[in-house]
Coordinates of N, CA and C in Angstrom, one line a residue:
M1 N -58.3 19.0 65.7 CA -57.8 18.9 66.7 C -58.8 18.2 67.5
R2 N -58.2 17.2 68.5 CA -59.0 16.3 69.3 C -59.3 17.2 70.7
W3 N -60.5 16.7 71.4 CA -60.9 17.4 72.7 C -59.6 17.5 73.6
S4 N -58.8 16.5 73.7 CA -57.8 16.6 74.6 C -56.7 17.3 74.2
D5 N -56.3 17.7 73.0 CA -55.4 18.6 72.7 C -56.1 20.0 72.6
F6 N -57.3 20.1 72.4 CA -57.9 21.4 72.9 C -57.8 21.9 74.5
V7 N -58.1 20.9 75.2 CA -58.0 21.0 76.5 C -56.6 21.3 77.1
D8 N -55.8 20.5 76.4 CA -53.9 20.8 76.8 C -53.6 22.3 76.2
T9 N -54.1 22.7 75.0 CA -53.7 23.9 74.6 C -54.2 25.0 75.7
V10 N -55.2 24.9 76.0 CA -56.1 25.8 76.8 C -55.4 25.9 78.3
R11 N -54.9 24.7 78.9 CA -54.2 24.6 80.1 C -53.0 25.0 79.7
E12 N -52.2 25.2 78.7 CA -51.0 25.7 78.5 C -51.2 27.2 78.5
R13 N -52.1 27.8 77.7 CA -52.3 29.1 77.5 C -52.6 29.8 78.6
G14 N -53.5 29.2 79.5 CA -54.0 29.6 80.9 C -53.1 29.4 82.1
Q15 N -52.3 28.4 81.7 CA -51.3 28.1 82.8 C -52.0 27.5 84.1
Y16 N -53.2 26.4 83.8 CA -53.9 25.9 84.7 C -53.2 24.8 85.4
P17 N -53.0 24.8 86.6 CA -52.5 23.5 87.3 C -52.9 22.1 87.2
T18 N -54.0 21.9 86.3 CA -54.4 20.5 86.1 C -55.3 20.4 84.7
R19 N -55.4 19.5 84.3 CA -56.2 19.2 83.0 C -57.7 19.5 83.2
K20 N -58.1 18.9 84.6 CA -59.5 18.9 85.0 C -59.6 20.5 85.1
E21 N -59.1 21.4 85.6 CA -59.2 22.7 85.7 C -59.5 23.4 84.2
A22 N -58.6 23.1 83.4 CA -58.5 23.5 81.8 C -59.8 23.3 81.5
E23 N -60.1 22.0 81.6 CA -61.5 21.6 80.8 C -62.6 22.2 81.2
R24 N -62.8 22.2 82.8 CA -63.8 23.1 83.3 C -64.0 24.5 82.8
I25 N -62.8 25.4 82.7 CA -62.6 26.6 82.3 C -63.4 26.6 80.6
A26 N -62.8 25.6 80.1 CA -63.0 25.6 78.4 C -64.7 25.4 78.3
R27 N -65.4 24.5 79.1 CA -66.8 24.3 79.1 C -67.6 25.4 79.4
I28 N -67.0 26.2 80.6 CA -67.8 27.2 80.9 C -67.9 28.3 79.8
V29 N -66.5 28.6 79.3 CA -66.4 29.8 78.3 C -67.0 29.4 77.0
L30 N -67.0 28.2 76.6 CA -67.6 27.7 75.4 C -69.3 28.0 75.3
S31 N -69.7 27.4 76.6 CA -71.3 27.8 76.8 C -71.6 29.1 76.7
A32 N -70.9 30.1 77.1 CA -71.1 31.5 77.4 C -71.2 31.9 75.9
L33 N -70.1 31.5 75.0 CA -69.9 31.7 73.8 C -70.9 31.5 72.8
G34 N -71.4 30.1 73.2 CA -72.6 29.5 72.3 C -73.9 30.2 72.2
G35 N -74.0 31.1 73.4 CA -75.6 32.1 73.2 C -75.3 33.5 72.3
H36 N -74.1 33.6 72.1 CA -73.7 34.8 71.3 C -73.1 34.8 69.6
V37 N -72.4 33.5 69.7 CA -72.1 33.3 68.3 C -73.2 32.2 67.8
T38 N -74.1 32.8 66.9 CA -75.3 32.1 66.5 C -75.3 32.0 64.9
G39 N -76.5 31.5 64.4 CA -76.6 31.3 62.8 C -75.4 30.8 61.9
P40 N -75.0 30.9 60.9 CA -74.2 30.4 60.0 C -73.0 30.4 60.5
E41 N -72.3 31.4 61.4 CA -71.3 31.6 61.9 C -71.0 30.5 63.2
Q42 N -72.2 30.0 63.7 CA -71.9 29.0 64.9 C -71.8 27.9 64.3
V43 N -72.6 27.4 63.3 CA -72.5 26.3 62.3 C -71.0 26.0 62.0
K44 N -70.4 27.1 61.4 CA -69.0 26.8 60.8 C -68.1 26.7 61.9
L45 N -68.3 27.5 63.0 CA -67.3 27.2 64.2 C -67.4 25.7 64.7
A46 N -68.8 25.6 64.8 CA -68.6 24.2 65.3 C -68.1 23.0 64.5
R47 N -68.1 23.1 63.3 CA -67.5 22.2 62.5 C -65.8 22.3 62.7
R48 N -65.5 23.2 62.9 CA -63.7 23.4 63.1 C -63.3 23.2 64.4
L49 N -64.3 22.9 65.3 CA -64.1 22.5 66.7 C -64.1 21.1 66.9
P50 N -63.4 20.7 68.2 CA -63.6 19.2 68.4 C -65.0 18.9 68.8
P51 N -65.4 17.5 68.4 CA -66.8 17.3 68.8 C -67.4 17.8 70.1
E52 N -66.8 17.6 71.3 CA -67.1 17.9 72.5 C -67.2 19.5 72.5
A53 N -66.4 20.2 72.2 CA -66.7 21.5 72.0 C -67.6 22.0 71.5
A54 N -67.7 21.5 70.2 CA -68.8 21.9 69.3 C -70.6 21.7 69.9
T55 N -70.5 20.6 70.8 CA -71.7 20.2 71.3 C -72.0 21.1 72.4
V56 N -71.0 21.7 73.1 CA -71.2 22.5 74.2 C -71.6 24.0 73.6
L57 N -70.9 24.4 72.7 CA -71.2 25.8 71.8 C -72.6 25.7 71.4
V58 N -73.0 24.6 70.6 CA -74.2 24.8 69.8 C -75.4 24.3 70.8
G59 N -75.4 23.7 71.9 CA -76.2 23.6 72.8 C -76.8 24.8 73.7
Q60 N -76.4 25.9 73.5 CA -76.9 26.9 74.1 C -78.1 27.6 73.5
I61 N -78.9 28.5 74.2 CA -80.0 29.1 73.5 C -79.4 30.5 73.4
P62 N -79.7 31.1 72.0 CA -79.1 32.2 71.7 C -79.6 33.3 72.7
A63 N -78.7 34.2 72.8 CA -78.9 35.1 73.9 C -80.0 36.2 73.2
V64 N -80.8 36.5 74.1 CA -81.9 37.7 73.8 C -81.4 39.0 73.3
K65 N -80.4 39.7 74.3 CA -79.7 40.9 74.0 C -78.0 40.4 74.1
P66 N -77.3 40.7 73.0 CA -76.0 40.4 72.9 C -75.0 41.3 74.2
L67 N -74.4 40.7 74.8 CA -73.9 41.3 75.9 C -72.7 41.9 75.3
T68 N -71.9 43.0 76.0 CA -70.9 43.6 75.8 C -69.7 42.8 75.9
A69 N -68.4 43.2 75.5 CA -67.4 42.3 75.8 C -67.3 42.2 77.5
A70 N -67.4 43.3 78.0 CA -67.0 43.3 79.5 C -68.3 42.7 80.3
E71 N -69.4 42.8 79.8 CA -70.7 42.1 80.3 C -70.1 40.6 80.0
F72 N -69.9 40.1 78.9 CA -69.4 38.8 78.8 C -68.4 38.2 79.9
V73 N -67.4 38.9 80.2 CA -66.3 38.5 80.8 C -67.2 38.5 82.5
D74 N -68.1 39.4 82.6 CA -68.8 39.2 84.1 C -69.6 37.9 84.0
N75 N -70.2 37.8 82.9 CA -71.1 36.7 82.9 C -70.4 35.2 83.1
V76 N -69.3 35.5 82.4 CA -68.3 34.0 82.8 C -67.8 34.3 84.2
A77 N -67.6 35.3 84.9 CA -67.1 35.3 86.1 C -68.0 34.7 87.0
A78 N -69.5 35.0 86.8 CA -70.5 34.5 87.6 C -70.7 32.9 87.5
R79 N -70.2 32.4 86.6 CA -70.2 31.1 86.4 C -69.2 30.5 87.1
I80 N -68.1 31.0 87.6 CA -66.9 30.5 88.2 C -67.0 30.7 89.7
P81 N -67.1 29.8 90.5 CA -67.0 30.3 91.9 C -65.4 31.1 92.2
G82 N -65.6 32.2 92.9 CA -64.6 32.9 93.3 C -63.8 33.6 92.3
A83 N -64.4 33.8 91.0 CA -63.8 34.3 90.3 C -64.0 35.9 90.4
T84 N -62.9 36.7 89.9 CA -63.3 38.2 89.6 C -63.2 38.5 88.1
A85 N -63.5 39.6 87.8 CA -63.3 40.1 86.5 C -61.9 39.9 85.9
A86 N -60.9 40.2 86.6 CA -59.7 39.8 86.1 C -59.4 38.4 85.7
T87 N -59.8 37.5 86.8 CA -59.4 36.0 86.6 C -60.3 35.4 85.4
A88 N -61.7 36.1 85.3 CA -62.3 35.8 84.3 C -62.2 36.2 83.0
R89 N -61.4 37.4 82.6 CA -60.7 37.8 81.6 C -59.6 37.0 81.2
W90 N -58.9 36.5 82.0 CA -57.9 35.5 81.8 C -58.2 34.3 81.1
D91 N -59.3 33.7 81.9 CA -60.2 32.6 81.3 C -60.7 32.4 80.2
V92 N -61.4 33.7 80.0 CA -61.8 33.9 78.4 C -61.0 34.0 77.3
G93 N -59.7 34.6 77.9 CA -58.7 34.7 76.8 C -58.0 33.5 76.5
S94 N -57.7 32.7 77.5 CA -57.4 31.5 77.3 C -58.0 30.4 76.7
V95 N -59.1 30.4 76.6 CA -60.0 29.6 75.6 C -60.4 30.3 74.4
L96 N -60.7 31.7 74.3 CA -61.0 32.0 73.2 C -59.8 32.2 72.2
S97 N -58.6 32.3 72.6 CA -57.6 32.3 71.5 C -57.3 31.0 70.9
V98 N -57.7 30.0 71.8 CA -57.7 28.6 71.1 C -58.8 28.4 70.0
V99 N -60.0 29.0 70.6 CA -60.8 29.0 69.2 C -60.8 29.9 68.1
A100 N -60.1 31.0 68.3 CA -59.7 31.9 67.5 C -58.7 31.2 66.2
D101 N -58.0 30.3 67.0 CA -56.8 29.9 66.1 C -57.4 28.5 65.3
L102 N -58.5 27.9 65.8 CA -59.3 26.8 65.0 C -60.1 27.6 64.1
A103 N -60.8 28.8 64.4 CA -62.0 29.3 63.5 C -61.1 29.7 62.3
G104 N -59.8 30.1 62.1 CA -59.3 30.7 61.0 C -59.7 32.4 60.8
D105 N -59.0 32.9 60.3 CA -59.1 34.6 60.2 C -60.4 34.9 59.4
D106 N -60.8 34.5 58.3 CA -61.8 34.9 57.9 C -63.2 34.5 58.6
L107 N -63.2 33.3 59.2 CA -64.5 33.1 60.3 C -64.4 34.0 61.5
L108 N -63.3 34.1 61.9 CA -63.0 35.0 63.3 C -63.6 36.1 62.9
E109 N -63.2 36.7 61.8 CA -63.7 38.1 61.5 C -65.2 38.4 61.3
R110 N -65.7 37.5 60.7 CA -67.1 37.4 60.5 C -67.9 37.5 62.1
M111 N -67.1 36.3 62.8 CA -67.8 36.4 64.1 C -67.5 37.9 64.9
I112 N -66.6 38.3 64.7 CA -66.2 39.8 65.6 C -66.9 40.8 64.9
H113 N -67.2 40.8 63.9 CA -68.2 41.7 63.0 C -69.6 41.5 63.7
R114 N -70.2 40.6 64.1 CA -71.4 40.4 64.3 C -71.6 40.6 65.7
L115 N -70.5 40.5 66.6 CA -70.5 40.5 68.1 C -70.2 42.3 68.2
P116 N -70.8 42.6 69.7 CA -70.4 44.1 70.0 C -68.9 44.4 69.9
P117 N -68.9 45.6 69.9 CA -67.3 45.9 70.0 C -66.4 45.3 71.3
G118 N -65.4 45.2 71.1 CA -64.6 44.6 72.5 C -64.1 43.1 72.4
Y119 N -65.2 42.4 71.5 CA -64.8 40.9 71.5 C -63.4 40.4 70.9
A120 N -62.9 41.4 70.1 CA -61.7 41.0 69.3 C -60.6 40.6 70.1
L121 N -60.5 41.6 71.5 CA -59.4 41.5 72.4 C -59.7 40.2 73.0
L122 N -61.0 39.8 73.2 CA -61.3 38.6 73.9 C -60.7 37.5 73.4
F123 N -60.5 37.5 72.1 CA -60.0 36.6 71.0 C -58.4 36.9 70.7
G124 N -57.8 37.8 71.5 CA -56.8 37.7 71.4 C -56.3 38.5 70.1
R125 N -57.1 39.2 69.3 CA -56.9 40.0 68.4 C -57.2 41.5 68.6
V126 N -56.8 42.2 67.6 CA -56.7 43.7 67.7 C -58.2 44.1 66.7
Q127 N -59.2 44.7 67.2 CA -60.1 45.5 66.5 C -59.9 46.9 66.2
L128 N -59.6 47.1 64.9 CA -59.5 48.4 64.4 C -60.7 49.1 64.2
M129 N -61.0 50.4 64.4 CA -62.1 51.0 64.0 C -61.9 51.8 62.6
P130 N -62.9 51.5 61.8 CA -62.9 52.2 60.5 C -62.6 53.8 60.7
A131 N -62.0 54.3 59.6 CA -61.4 55.9 60.0 C -62.8 56.6 60.2
R132 N -63.8 56.4 59.4 CA -65.1 57.4 59.6 C -65.4 57.3 61.1
D133 N -65.4 56.0 61.8 CA -65.7 55.8 63.1 C -64.6 56.9 63.9
L134 N -63.5 56.7 63.7 CA -62.5 57.5 64.4 C -62.8 59.2 64.3
A135 N -63.2 59.7 63.3 CA -63.5 60.9 62.7 C -64.7 61.5 63.8
V136 N -65.8 60.5 63.9 CA -66.9 60.8 64.5 C -66.3 60.7 66.1
Q137 N -65.8 59.8 66.5 CA -65.4 59.7 67.9 C -64.8 61.1 68.3
G138 N -63.6 61.5 67.3 CA -62.7 62.9 67.4 C -63.7 63.9 67.7
E139 N -64.7 63.8 66.9 CA -65.9 65.2 67.0 C -66.4 65.1 68.3
A140 N -66.4 63.8 68.7 CA -67.4 63.9 69.9 C -66.7 64.4 71.3
E141 N -65.3 64.0 71.3 CA -64.6 64.4 72.2 C -64.1 65.7 72.2
L142 N -64.5 66.8 70.9 CA -64.3 68.2 71.1 C -65.5 68.8 71.5
V143 N -66.7 68.4 71.7 CA -67.8 69.0 71.9 C -67.8 69.0 73.4

């Protein structure tokens, strides 16, 4: 996929009024993601993205502490003047759904597994909890 196609897809999914706005949002979200997707997953993802997107992704310093999905959205909101958590969630989903499509299921699953819980939804996917985690959660709710 070319960068122009990537931006056009983000524009369509996010219903942005202009291509320039979609490109701005794409760069902001990709830069935030670049600090959290690291190691071999970052390299493999960069190979599947348009060169312009890959450059933004890999040009980031790895995060010292991984952000929760909610903190990630708040971080993106802080980078967009006038954004709220709700609008930033929309922006993140608009970009990361395109990233998810390009990553493919196997790579996306590995990335989600390495990120804190909740990121699957940001990529437009469902993250199921293993049965053992559900049992522990159920026991905790009984206490």
